PDB file of C-alpha atoms and ligand atoms in Angstrom:
ATOM      1  CA  MET A 235     -21.289 -20.621  -6.295  1.00 59.00           C
ATOM      2  CA  ALA A 236     -17.386 -18.960  -6.436  1.00 92.00           C
ATOM      3  CA  TYR A 237     -16.548 -17.288  -3.901  1.00 98.00           C
ATOM      4  CA  ARG A 238     -16.939 -13.048  -4.611  1.00 98.00           C
ATOM      5  CA  LEU A 239     -13.760 -10.521  -3.064  1.00 98.00           C
ATOM      6  CA  TYR A 240     -14.637  -7.390  -2.489  1.00 98.00           C
ATOM      7  CA  TYR A 241     -11.980  -4.577  -2.242  1.00 98.00           C
ATOM      8  CA  TRP A 242     -10.930  -1.690  -3.233  1.00 98.00           C
ATOM      9  CA  PRO A 243      -9.801  -1.617  -7.016  1.00 97.00           C
ATOM     10  CA  GLY A 244      -6.189  -0.936  -8.017  1.00 95.00           C
ATOM     11  CA  LEU A 245      -4.810  -1.347  -4.717  1.00 96.00           C
ATOM     12  CA  PRO A 246      -3.757  -5.124  -2.635  1.00 97.00           C
ATOM     13  CA  GLY A 247      -4.673  -3.174   0.603  1.00 97.00           C
ATOM     14  CA  ARG A 248      -5.488  -5.493   3.425  1.00 98.00           C
ATOM     15  CA  GLY A 249      -7.568  -7.021   0.778  1.00 98.00           C
ATOM     16  CA  GLU A 250      -3.755  -9.057  -0.536  1.00 98.00           C
ATOM     17  CA  PHE A 251      -4.239 -10.817   2.985  1.00 98.00           C
ATOM     18  CA  VAL A 252      -6.976 -12.730   1.680  1.00 98.00           C
ATOM     19  CA  ARG A 253      -5.792 -12.539  -2.034  1.00 98.00           C
ATOM     20  CA  MET A 254      -2.887 -14.682  -0.198  1.00 98.00           C
ATOM     21  CA  ALA A 255      -5.117 -17.423   0.917  1.00 98.00           C
ATOM     22  CA  LEU A 256      -7.928 -17.912  -1.677  1.00 98.00           C
ATOM     23  CA  GLU A 257      -4.338 -18.381  -4.432  1.00 98.00           C
ATOM     24  CA  ALA A 258      -2.492 -20.460  -2.147  1.00 98.00           C
ATOM     25  CA  ALA A 259      -5.542 -22.903  -1.686  1.00 98.00           C
ATOM     26  CA  GLU A 260      -5.956 -22.330  -5.361  1.00 98.00           C
ATOM     27  CA  ILE A 261     -10.192 -21.362  -4.120  1.00 98.00           C
ATOM     28  CA  PRO A 262     -11.175 -19.988  -6.792  1.00 97.00           C
ATOM     29  CA  TYR A 263     -12.770 -15.801  -6.424  1.00 97.00           C
ATOM     30  CA  SER A 264     -13.929 -13.017  -8.560  1.00 97.00           C
ATOM     31  CA  GLU A 265     -13.467  -9.574  -7.325  1.00 97.00           C
ATOM     32  CA  PRO A 266     -16.667  -7.276  -8.971  1.00 98.00           C
ATOM     33  CA  ALA A 267     -14.538  -3.783  -8.306  1.00 98.00           C
ATOM     34  CA  ARG A 268     -11.907  -5.203  -9.987  1.00 96.00           C
ATOM     35  CA  ASP A 269     -13.794  -6.553 -13.119  1.00 96.00           C
ATOM     36  CA  ASP A 270     -16.922  -3.645 -13.481  1.00 97.00           C
ATOM     37  CA  GLY A 271     -14.859  -0.915 -11.186  1.00 98.00           C
ATOM     38  CA  VAL A 272     -15.531   1.115  -7.529  1.00 98.00           C
ATOM     39  CA  GLU A 273     -18.967   1.417  -8.050  1.00 98.00           C
ATOM     40  CA  ALA A 274     -19.261  -2.570  -7.331  1.00 98.00           C
ATOM     41  CA  LEU A 275     -18.503  -2.327  -4.713  1.00 98.00           C
ATOM     42  CA  LEU A 276     -19.851   1.011  -3.326  1.00 98.00           C
ATOM     43  CA  SER A 277     -23.425   0.096  -4.722  1.00 98.00           C
ATOM     44  CA  ASP A 278     -22.857  -3.436  -2.751  1.00 98.00           C
ATOM     45  CA  MET A 279     -21.842  -1.807   0.500  1.00 97.00           C
ATOM     46  CA  GLU A 280     -24.967   0.212   0.419  1.00 97.00           C
ATOM     47  CA  LYS A 281     -27.614  -2.536  -0.244  1.00 97.00           C
ATOM     48  CA  ARG A 282     -26.140  -4.081   3.103  1.00 97.00           C
ATOM     49  CA  GLU A 283     -26.003  -0.712   4.659  1.00 95.00           C
ATOM     50  CA  GLU A 284     -29.871  -0.571   4.120  1.00 95.00           C
ATOM     51  CA  GLY A 285     -30.818  -4.020   3.653  1.00 91.00           C
ATOM     52  CA  GLY A 286     -31.012  -4.628   8.173  1.00 86.00           C
ATOM     53  CA  GLY A 287     -28.045  -7.875   8.212  1.00 88.00           C
ATOM     54  CA  PHE A 288     -24.468  -7.189   9.898  1.00 94.00           C
ATOM     55  CA  ALA A 289     -23.152  -5.054   6.820  1.00 96.00           C
ATOM     56  CA  PRO A 290     -19.483  -4.847   6.536  1.00 97.00           C
ATOM     57  CA  PHE A 291     -18.109  -1.647   8.219  1.00 97.00           C
ATOM     58  CA  ALA A 292     -15.019  -1.381   5.829  1.00 97.00           C
ATOM     59  CA  PRO A 293     -13.576  -4.111   2.868  1.00 98.00           C
ATOM     60  CA  PRO A 294     -12.529  -6.580   2.213  1.00 98.00           C
ATOM     61  CA  TYR A 295     -15.266  -8.897   2.891  1.00 98.00           C
ATOM     62  CA  LEU A 296     -15.928 -12.394   1.075  1.00 98.00           C
ATOM     63  CA  VAL A 297     -19.200 -13.476  -0.223  1.00 98.00           C
ATOM     64  CA  ASP A 298     -20.680 -16.553  -0.831  1.00 97.00           C
ATOM     65  CA  GLY A 299     -24.310 -17.173  -0.965  1.00 94.00           C
ATOM     66  CA  ASP A 300     -26.064 -15.648   1.357  1.00 92.00           C
ATOM     67  CA  VAL A 301     -23.200 -14.591   3.537  1.00 94.00           C
ATOM     68  CA  ALA A 302     -20.977 -12.624   3.699  1.00 97.00           C
ATOM     69  CA  VAL A 303     -17.653 -11.813   5.658  1.00 98.00           C
ATOM     70  CA  ALA A 304     -15.636  -8.545   6.639  1.00 98.00           C
ATOM     71  CA  GLN A 305     -12.114  -7.542   8.717  1.00 98.00           C
ATOM     72  CA  VAL A 306      -9.418  -9.913   7.646  1.00 98.00           C
ATOM     73  CA  ALA A 307      -8.732 -12.131   9.856  1.00 98.00           C
ATOM     74  CA  HIS A 308     -12.075 -13.111  10.688  1.00 98.00           C
ATOM     75  CA  ILE A 309     -12.426 -13.509   6.529  1.00 98.00           C
ATOM     76  CA  LEU A 310      -9.202 -15.921   7.244  1.00 98.00           C
ATOM     77  CA  THR A 311     -10.469 -17.977   9.972  1.00 97.00           C
ATOM     78  CA  TRP A 312     -13.662 -18.712   7.982  1.00 98.00           C
ATOM     79  CA  LEU A 313     -12.193 -19.970   4.835  1.00 98.00           C
ATOM     80  CA  ALA A 314      -9.306 -22.161   6.918  1.00 98.00           C
ATOM     81  CA  ASP A 315     -12.805 -23.834   8.880  1.00 97.00           C
ATOM     82  CA  ARG A 316     -13.675 -24.140   5.703  1.00 97.00           C
ATOM     83  CA  HIS A 317     -11.182 -25.315   3.572  1.00 97.00           C
ATOM     84  CA  GLY A 318      -8.914 -26.977   6.081  1.00 96.00           C
ATOM     85  CA  LEU A 319      -6.101 -23.898   6.202  1.00 98.00           C
ATOM     86  CA  GLY A 320      -5.813 -24.068  10.375  1.00 97.00           C
ATOM     87  CA  GLY A 321      -4.387 -26.685  12.411  1.00 96.00           C
ATOM     88  CA  ASP A 322      -5.622 -30.151  13.007  1.00 94.00           C
ATOM     89  CA  ASP A 323      -7.130 -29.346  16.868  1.00 96.00           C
ATOM     90  CA  PRO A 324      -8.920 -26.594  18.610  1.00 96.00           C
ATOM     91  CA  GLN A 325      -5.564 -25.867  20.563  1.00 97.00           C
ATOM     92  CA  THR A 326      -3.494 -25.217  18.431  1.00 98.00           C
ATOM     93  CA  ASP A 327      -6.635 -23.212  15.986  1.00 98.00           C
ATOM     94  CA  LEU A 328      -6.442 -21.230  19.259  1.00 98.00           C
ATOM     95  CA  GLY A 329      -2.977 -20.417  18.604  1.00 98.00           C
ATOM     96  CA  LEU A 330      -2.727 -19.762  14.848  1.00 98.00           C
ATOM     97  CA  ILE A 331      -6.172 -16.947  14.918  1.00 98.00           C
ATOM     98  CA  GLN A 332      -4.350 -14.927  18.297  1.00 98.00           C
ATOM     99  CA  LEU A 333      -1.339 -15.045  15.698  1.00 98.00           C
ATOM    100  CA  GLN A 334      -3.397 -14.014  12.781  1.00 98.00           C
ATOM    101  CA  LEU A 335      -5.073 -11.178  14.822  1.00 98.00           C
ATOM    102  CA  THR A 336      -1.793  -9.599  15.973  1.00 98.00           C
ATOM    103  CA  ILE A 337      -0.863  -9.482  12.740  1.00 98.00           C
ATOM    104  CA  THR A 338      -3.798  -7.536  12.397  1.00 98.00           C
ATOM    105  CA  ASP A 339      -2.768  -5.447  15.228  1.00 98.00           C
ATOM    106  CA  ILE A 340       1.138  -4.689  13.408  1.00 98.00           C
ATOM    107  CA  VAL A 341      -1.018  -3.867  10.326  1.00 98.00           C
ATOM    108  CA  ALA A 342      -2.802  -1.374  11.852  1.00 98.00           C
ATOM    109  CA  GLU A 343       0.356   0.138  12.948  1.00 98.00           C
ATOM    110  CA  VAL A 344       2.025  -0.054   9.250  1.00 98.00           C
ATOM    111  CA  HIS A 345      -1.206   2.558   8.388  1.00 97.00           C
ATOM    112  CA  ASN A 346      -0.517   4.348  11.458  1.00 97.00           C
ATOM    113  CA  VAL A 347       3.058   5.259  10.203  1.00 97.00           C
ATOM    114  CA  HIS A 348       1.336   7.663   7.471  1.00 96.00           C
ATOM    115  CA  HIS A 349      -1.098   8.633   8.863  1.00 96.00           C
ATOM    116  CA  PRO A 350      -0.464   9.060  12.341  1.00 95.00           C
ATOM    117  CA  VAL A 351      -2.686  12.524  12.790  1.00 95.00           C
ATOM    118  CA  GLY A 352      -6.150  10.718  10.781  1.00 93.00           C
ATOM    119  CA  SER A 353      -7.274   8.649   7.631  1.00 91.00           C
ATOM    120  CA  GLY A 354      -9.301  11.279   6.010  1.00 91.00           C
ATOM    121  CA  ALA A 355      -6.156  13.734   5.810  1.00 92.00           C
ATOM    122  CA  TYR A 356      -4.034  13.654   3.275  1.00 92.00           C
ATOM    123  CA  TYR A 357      -0.093  12.498   4.100  1.00 93.00           C
ATOM    124  CA  ALA A 358       1.849  15.871   2.812  1.00 92.00           C
ATOM    125  CA  ASP A 359      -0.576  17.477   5.608  1.00 93.00           C
ATOM    126  CA  GLN A 360       0.506  15.000   8.247  1.00 95.00           C
ATOM    127  CA  LYS A 361       4.893  14.316   6.985  1.00 95.00           C
ATOM    128  CA  ASP A 362       6.290  16.155  10.632  1.00 95.00           C
ATOM    129  CA  GLU A 363       4.246  13.348  12.521  1.00 96.00           C
ATOM    130  CA  ALA A 364       4.759  10.424   9.917  1.00 97.00           C
ATOM    131  CA  LYS A 365       8.635  11.061  10.161  1.00 97.00           C
ATOM    132  CA  ARG A 366       7.819  10.730  14.478  1.00 97.00           C
ATOM    133  CA  THR A 367       5.826   7.695  13.870  1.00 98.00           C
ATOM    134  CA  ALA A 368       7.750   5.764  11.315  1.00 98.00           C
ATOM    135  CA  ALA A 369      11.065   6.673  13.480  1.00 98.00           C
ATOM    136  CA  GLN A 370       9.071   4.558  16.809  1.00 98.00           C
ATOM    137  CA  PHE A 371       8.337   2.174  14.663  1.00 98.00           C
ATOM    138  CA  ARG A 372      11.311   0.775  13.091  1.00 98.00           C
ATOM    139  CA  GLU A 373      13.478   1.056  15.608  1.00 98.00           C
ATOM    140  CA  ASP A 374      10.688  -0.182  18.073  1.00 98.00           C
ATOM    141  CA  ARG A 375       8.025  -1.658  17.250  1.00 98.00           C
ATOM    142  CA  ILE A 376       9.579  -3.576  13.858  1.00 98.00           C
ATOM    143  CA  PRO A 377      12.089  -5.910  16.275  1.00 98.00           C
ATOM    144  CA  LYS A 378       9.102  -6.267  19.177  1.00 98.00           C
ATOM    145  CA  PHE A 379       6.057  -7.700  16.175  1.00 98.00           C
ATOM    146  CA  LEU A 380       8.921  -9.554  13.893  1.00 98.00           C
ATOM    147  CA  GLY A 381      11.239 -11.033  17.061  1.00 98.00           C
ATOM    148  CA  HIS A 382       7.423 -12.423  18.568  1.00 98.00           C
ATOM    149  CA  PHE A 383       6.345 -13.762  15.406  1.00 98.00           C
ATOM    150  CA  GLU A 384      10.337 -15.759  14.629  1.00 98.00           C
ATOM    151  CA  ARG A 385       9.055 -17.489  17.649  1.00 98.00           C
ATOM    152  CA  ALA A 386       6.375 -18.660  15.971  1.00 98.00           C
ATOM    153  CA  ALA A 387       8.078 -19.789  12.790  1.00 98.00           C
ATOM    154  CA  ALA A 388      10.585 -21.366  15.165  1.00 97.00           C
ATOM    155  CA  LEU A 389       7.584 -23.599  16.904  1.00 96.00           C
ATOM    156  CA  ASN A 390       8.274 -26.415  14.420  1.00 96.00           C
ATOM    157  CA  ASP A 391      10.846 -28.034  11.774  1.00 92.00           C
ATOM    158  CA  GLY A 392       9.431 -24.984   9.501  1.00 89.00           C
ATOM    159  CA  PRO A 393       9.370 -24.138   6.938  1.00 97.00           C
ATOM    160  CA  PHE A 394       6.194 -22.810   7.986  1.00 98.00           C
ATOM    161  CA  VAL A 395       4.504 -22.096  11.264  1.00 98.00           C
ATOM    162  CA  LEU A 396       2.705 -25.326  11.759  1.00 98.00           C
ATOM    163  CA  GLY A 397       6.041 -27.111   9.840  1.00 97.00           C
ATOM    164  CA  GLY A 398       5.415 -28.275   6.460  1.00 96.00           C
ATOM    165  CA  LYS A 399       1.841 -27.408   5.752  1.00 97.00           C
ATOM    166  CA  TRP A 400       1.062 -23.953   5.683  1.00 98.00           C
ATOM    167  CA  THR A 401      -1.603 -22.044   7.123  1.00 98.00           C
ATOM    168  CA  HIS A 402      -3.757 -18.346   7.177  1.00 98.00           C
ATOM    169  CA  VAL A 403      -0.938 -17.498   9.204  1.00 98.00           C
ATOM    170  CA  ASP A 404       2.003 -18.201   6.890  1.00 98.00           C
ATOM    171  CA  SER A 405       0.045 -16.838   3.833  1.00 98.00           C
ATOM    172  CA  SER A 406      -0.081 -13.838   5.953  1.00 98.00           C
ATOM    173  CA  LEU A 407       3.325 -13.516   7.701  1.00 98.00           C
ATOM    174  CA  ALA A 408       4.757 -14.109   4.044  1.00 98.00           C
ATOM    175  CA  LEU A 409       2.831 -10.582   2.608  1.00 98.00           C
ATOM    176  CA  LEU A 410       3.898  -8.686   5.491  1.00 98.00           C
ATOM    177  CA  ILE A 411       7.722  -9.222   5.720  1.00 98.00           C
ATOM    178  CA  ASP A 412       6.997  -8.624   1.704  1.00 98.00           C
ATOM    179  CA  GLY A 413       5.505  -5.312   2.533  1.00 98.00           C
ATOM    180  CA  LEU A 414       8.478  -4.336   4.993  1.00 98.00           C
ATOM    181  CA  HIS A 415      10.630  -4.679   2.492  1.00 98.00           C
ATOM    182  CA  TYR A 416       8.323  -2.439  -0.043  1.00 98.00           C
ATOM    183  CA  MET A 417       8.441   0.287   2.752  1.00 98.00           C
ATOM    184  CA  PHE A 418      11.165   0.091   4.813  1.00 98.00           C
ATOM    185  CA  PRO A 419      13.992  -1.406   2.180  1.00 98.00           C
ATOM    186  CA  ARG A 420      16.891  -0.035   4.329  1.00 98.00           C
ATOM    187  CA  ARG A 421      15.014  -0.694   8.122  1.00 98.00           C
ATOM    188  CA  MET A 422      14.221  -4.300   6.422  1.00 98.00           C
ATOM    189  CA  ALA A 423      17.640  -5.006   5.120  1.00 98.00           C
ATOM    190  CA  ALA A 424      19.537  -4.012   8.140  1.00 98.00           C
ATOM    191  CA  VAL A 425      17.224  -6.458  10.485  1.00 98.00           C
ATOM    192  CA  LYS A 426      16.836  -8.980   7.939  1.00 98.00           C
ATOM    193  CA  SER A 427      19.475 -11.158   9.873  1.00 98.00           C
ATOM    194  CA  ASP A 428      17.946 -11.324  13.077  1.00 98.00           C
ATOM    195  CA  TYR A 429      14.519 -13.323  11.717  1.00 98.00           C
ATOM    196  CA  PRO A 430      16.002 -16.574   9.782  1.00 98.00           C
ATOM    197  CA  LYS A 431      12.684 -18.419  10.071  1.00 98.00           C
ATOM    198  CA  LEU A 432      10.306 -15.446   9.700  1.00 98.00           C
ATOM    199  CA  TYR A 433      12.523 -14.904   6.157  1.00 98.00           C
ATOM    200  CA  ALA A 434      12.571 -19.131   5.412  1.00 98.00           C
ATOM    201  CA  LEU A 435       8.706 -19.333   6.238  1.00 98.00           C
ATOM    202  CA  ARG A 436       8.106 -16.411   3.908  1.00 98.00           C
ATOM    203  CA  ASP A 437      10.448 -18.163   0.710  1.00 98.00           C
ATOM    204  CA  ALA A 438       9.272 -20.967   1.193  1.00 98.00           C
ATOM    205  CA  PHE A 439       5.497 -19.423   1.086  1.00 98.00           C
ATOM    206  CA  VAL A 440       6.201 -17.399  -2.202  1.00 98.00           C
ATOM    207  CA  ASP A 441       7.878 -20.325  -3.322  1.00 98.00           C
ATOM    208  CA  LEU A 442       4.062 -22.247  -3.256  1.00 98.00           C
ATOM    209  CA  PRO A 443       3.454 -23.364  -7.244  1.00 98.00           C
ATOM    210  CA  ALA A 444       0.104 -21.536  -6.875  1.00 98.00           C
ATOM    211  CA  ILE A 445       1.895 -18.400  -5.615  1.00 98.00           C
ATOM    212  CA  ALA A 446       4.390 -18.324  -7.642  1.00 98.00           C
ATOM    213  CA  ALA A 447       1.986 -18.700 -10.883  1.00 98.00           C
ATOM    214  CA  TYR A 448      -0.485 -15.673  -9.189  1.00 98.00           C
ATOM    215  CA  ARG A 449       2.639 -13.083  -8.721  1.00 97.00           C
ATOM    216  CA  ALA A 450       3.548 -13.584 -11.988  1.00 97.00           C
ATOM    217  CA  SER A 451      -0.396 -13.283 -13.034  1.00 97.00           C
ATOM    218  CA  ASP A 452      -2.068  -9.523 -13.909  1.00 94.00           C
ATOM    219  CA  ARG A 453      -4.242 -10.674 -11.099  1.00 94.00           C
ATOM    220  CA  CYS A 454      -1.621  -9.708  -8.300  1.00 96.00           C
ATOM    221  CA  GLN A 455      -0.810  -6.005  -8.012  1.00 95.00           C
ATOM    222  CA  GLY A 456       1.896  -4.182  -6.933  1.00 94.00           C
ATOM    223  CA  PHE A 457       2.316  -2.439  -3.753  1.00 97.00           C
ATOM    224  CA  ASN A 458       2.223   1.129  -4.257  1.00 96.00           C
ATOM    225  CA  GLU A 459       1.161   4.910  -2.569  1.00 95.00           C
ATOM    226  CA  ASP A 460      -2.729   4.539  -1.931  1.00 94.00           C
ATOM    227  CA  GLY A 461      -2.329   1.146   0.019  1.00 95.00           C
ATOM    228  CA  ILE A 462      -1.306  -0.043   3.270  1.00 96.00           C
ATOM    229  CA  PHE A 463       2.815  -0.164   2.610  1.00 98.00           C
ATOM    230  CA  ARG A 464       3.710   2.694   1.257  1.00 97.00           C
ATOM    231  CA  HIS A 465       6.848   3.446   0.588  1.00 97.00           C
ATOM    232  CA  TYR A 466       7.802   7.294   1.443  1.00 97.00           C
ATOM    233  CA  PRO A 467      11.821   7.228   1.919  1.00 97.00           C
ATOM    234  CA  GLU A 468      11.852   9.911   3.729  1.00 97.00           C
ATOM    235  CA  LEU A 469      10.409   7.140   6.497  1.00 98.00           C
ATOM    236  CA  ASP A 470      13.041   4.768   6.380  1.00 98.00           C
ATOM    237  CA  ALA A 471      15.655   4.895   7.986  1.00 97.00           C
ATOM    238  CA  ALA A 472      18.986   1.663   8.670  1.00 95.00           C
TER     239      ALA A 472
HETATM  240  N1  LIG B  69      -9.613  -4.280  10.438  1.00 94.23           N
HETATM  241  C1  LIG B  69     -10.626  -4.169   9.487  1.00 94.23           C
HETATM  242  C2  LIG B  69      -9.807  -2.838   9.103  1.00 94.23           C
HETATM  243  C3  LIG B  69     -10.634  -2.465   6.901  1.00 94.23           C
HETATM  244  C4  LIG B  69     -10.466  -1.041   6.821  1.00 94.23           C
HETATM  245  O1  LIG B  69      -9.968  -0.357   7.836  1.00 94.23           O
HETATM  246  N2  LIG B  69     -10.244  -1.640   5.727  1.00 94.23           N
HETATM  247  C5  LIG B  69      -9.707  -0.148   4.821  1.00 94.23           C
HETATM  248  C6  LIG B  69      -9.478  -0.783   3.234  1.00 94.23           C
HETATM  249  S1  LIG B  69      -7.672  -1.406   3.983  1.00 94.23           S
HETATM  250  C7  LIG B  69     -11.668   0.843   4.465  1.00 94.23           C
HETATM  251  O2  LIG B  69     -11.749   1.120   3.802  1.00 94.23           O
HETATM  252  N3  LIG B  69     -10.993   1.521   5.650  1.00 94.23           N
HETATM  253  C8  LIG B  69     -12.896   2.942   5.450  1.00 94.23           C
HETATM  254  C9  LIG B  69     -13.210   3.604   7.000  1.00 94.23           C
HETATM  255  O3  LIG B  69     -12.288   2.432   7.595  1.00 94.23           O
HETATM  256  O4  LIG B  69     -13.758   4.309   7.161  1.00 94.23           O
HETATM  257  C10 LIG B  69      -9.473  -5.378   8.770  1.00 94.23           C
HETATM  258  O5  LIG B  69      -8.779  -5.781   8.911  1.00 94.23           O
HETATM  259  O6  LIG B  69     -10.191  -5.577   7.127  1.00 94.23           O
END
């Protein structure tokens, strides 16, 4: 039975981290909310919440038969285990999971840039705070996180973290780089040359035939201002 990926329709969002790995590995999946509308997600979540098991707190979550797994990093390491998208030994897998969780951290900070006061409030009502948060994120957090990921990308001979084989960390790093470029085009253009290994990793990943085909398909949604990576020009600067 093919996996079912549950996520909000109409935005790439955190669901895209899961799609990237599924698409690159050519693992079949369906998306009920994309095909049948948001009600398919809401009713499934409600059913799980009332069902007495370990219900997902929020999408994305991936379903295979009776098993449903939420949390992007958890989903990806589950897929890695089942489909060989990790390393060849436990120590390497621990390192990859650590990196994936660090990607979870920066994604949370990215969301916090445009919603520094609260997720429940409109961006328009927290623009001043967002400007202050964005300045700090651009100046301090982007170099700190990307410097860390650059060192990971340089661990082997490239282009990927483990060398020639891509893993769930590479698919997430490639999406992270593209998302940050969409959100902060001026800042990312200014710092790009500081991270040659990371950009080589990103380029090698998007050049994978399965990812090139995905990006050319109508399954691939562009970034937009409903997702995690949002382009608000007033939050960007070199
Ligand atoms: N840490 C979780 C975050 C999940 C999450 O925040 N999902 C968002 C959409 S991207 C959501 O629907 N949140 C609803 C909420 O927090 O109430 C993950 O990485 O999957």
